[in-house]
Amino acid sequence: MTEARDLVLALKGHWMGNSGVACCPAHGDKHPSLSIGTGGNGQLLLNCHAGCAFSDVLAALRSLGLLGGKSDFHRSEQIGKAAQRVAERANTFRREKQARELWESASSTEGTIAEAYILARGITCALPYSIRYIGNCWHPTAKRLPALVSYIRGADGFAVHRTYIRTDGSGKADVTPAKAMLGPAMGGAVRVSDGPGRLVVAEGIETALSLMSGIIEGPHSVWAALSAGGMKGLNLPDCPGELLVAPDGDAVGIAAANSLAERADGLGWKVSLLIPPQGSDWNDVLVGKAVAA
């Protein structure tokens, strides 16, 4: 399989004109974060908005039998390994610059539809400085949409996470992807609370805020790893302490939580798990949508 469109369809994604989006096979993706297209010289263009490296995505596609071992699209064969490294560094710098500019152009969520979006999810805790709002955020479909812009700390560079929302704040925008990262995000997290207690790690921003809205007590440091893959690869603080891992209640999320827990235990952390009912997350629990197994 060599056509970019064929890859998108094989991954059960969405093709839009000359490019498409699909769930990334290189990490535990629940929402489409992988952009796929073809460059002017025939090379395959892959961009995981969760931060997966091109080589990792390529390897995952090959493991699924979607690319041969000697694909015509192999970027290192198209432009050479040295040029590839230069191009990747330039792309990282460009995306990091875009992330910083986006963050600096965003403003407080107070009194905006971002605040309405959060309240509609049943979240009552105060929103942290790490979450801002922008009314006309660029989307890969070339639309301009309102969005929450969240600062990602602990990654190798400057990165932000975008959640696109409807113009009335009633939910996520009806676009694909509805969430996307910008900049080198792997290993990082959105820190929604910095407290003296244990470190609590959830998957999504809304689930992390839900935990802070009455599900857990006491001042804690609460982080949103942004995906199951992000939870699995999270960079932990150097000094071990207490860690509570609170994944979504599905197989991918629980597997990622167990992976993080095992790694943290080996580093000297005192680890516990907080798992919601099967098929739900902590926002479902907060608003009463979760059904006990």
PDB file of C-alpha atoms in Angstrom, residues 231-232 243 245 254-273:
ATOM      1  CA  MET A 231       0.812   8.561  30.318  1.00  0.00           C
ATOM      2  CA  LYS A 232       3.009   5.612  29.403  1.00  0.00           C
ATOM      3  CA  LEU A 243       1.989   8.702  42.819  1.00  0.00           C
ATOM      4  CA  VAL A 245      -2.382   7.055  38.473  1.00  0.00           C
ATOM      5  CA  ILE A 254      -5.363   0.774  32.039  1.00  0.00           C
ATOM      6  CA  ALA A 255      -2.412  -0.805  30.207  1.00  0.00           C
ATOM      7  CA  ALA A 256      -0.717   2.600  30.038  1.00  0.00           C
ATOM      8  CA  ALA A 257      -1.402   3.183  33.730  1.00  0.00           C
ATOM      9  CA  ASN A 258       0.125  -0.170  34.642  1.00  0.00           C
ATOM     10  CA  SER A 259       3.184   0.612  32.523  1.00  0.00           C
ATOM     11  CA  LEU A 260       3.687   3.974  34.261  1.00  0.00           C
ATOM     12  CA  ALA A 261       3.060   2.408  37.671  1.00  0.00           C
ATOM     13  CA  GLU A 262       5.642  -0.325  37.103  1.00  0.00           C
ATOM     14  CA  ARG A 263       8.242   2.172  35.916  1.00  0.00           C
ATOM     15  CA  ALA A 264       7.544   4.529  38.820  1.00  0.00           C
ATOM     16  CA  ASP A 265       7.737   1.678  41.331  1.00  0.00           C
ATOM     17  CA  GLY A 266      11.153   0.760  39.979  1.00  0.00           C
ATOM     18  CA  LEU A 267      12.253   4.372  40.488  1.00  0.00           C
ATOM     19  CA  GLY A 268      11.218   4.337  44.134  1.00  0.00           C
ATOM     20  CA  TRP A 269       7.741   5.855  43.959  1.00  0.00           C
ATOM     21  CA  LYS A 270       4.913   4.686  46.232  1.00  0.00           C
ATOM     22  CA  VAL A 271       2.250   3.972  43.614  1.00  0.00           C
ATOM     23  CA  SER A 272      -1.503   3.404  43.667  1.00  0.00           C
ATOM     24  CA  LEU A 273      -4.134   3.209  40.916  1.00  0.00           C
TER      25      LEU A 273
END
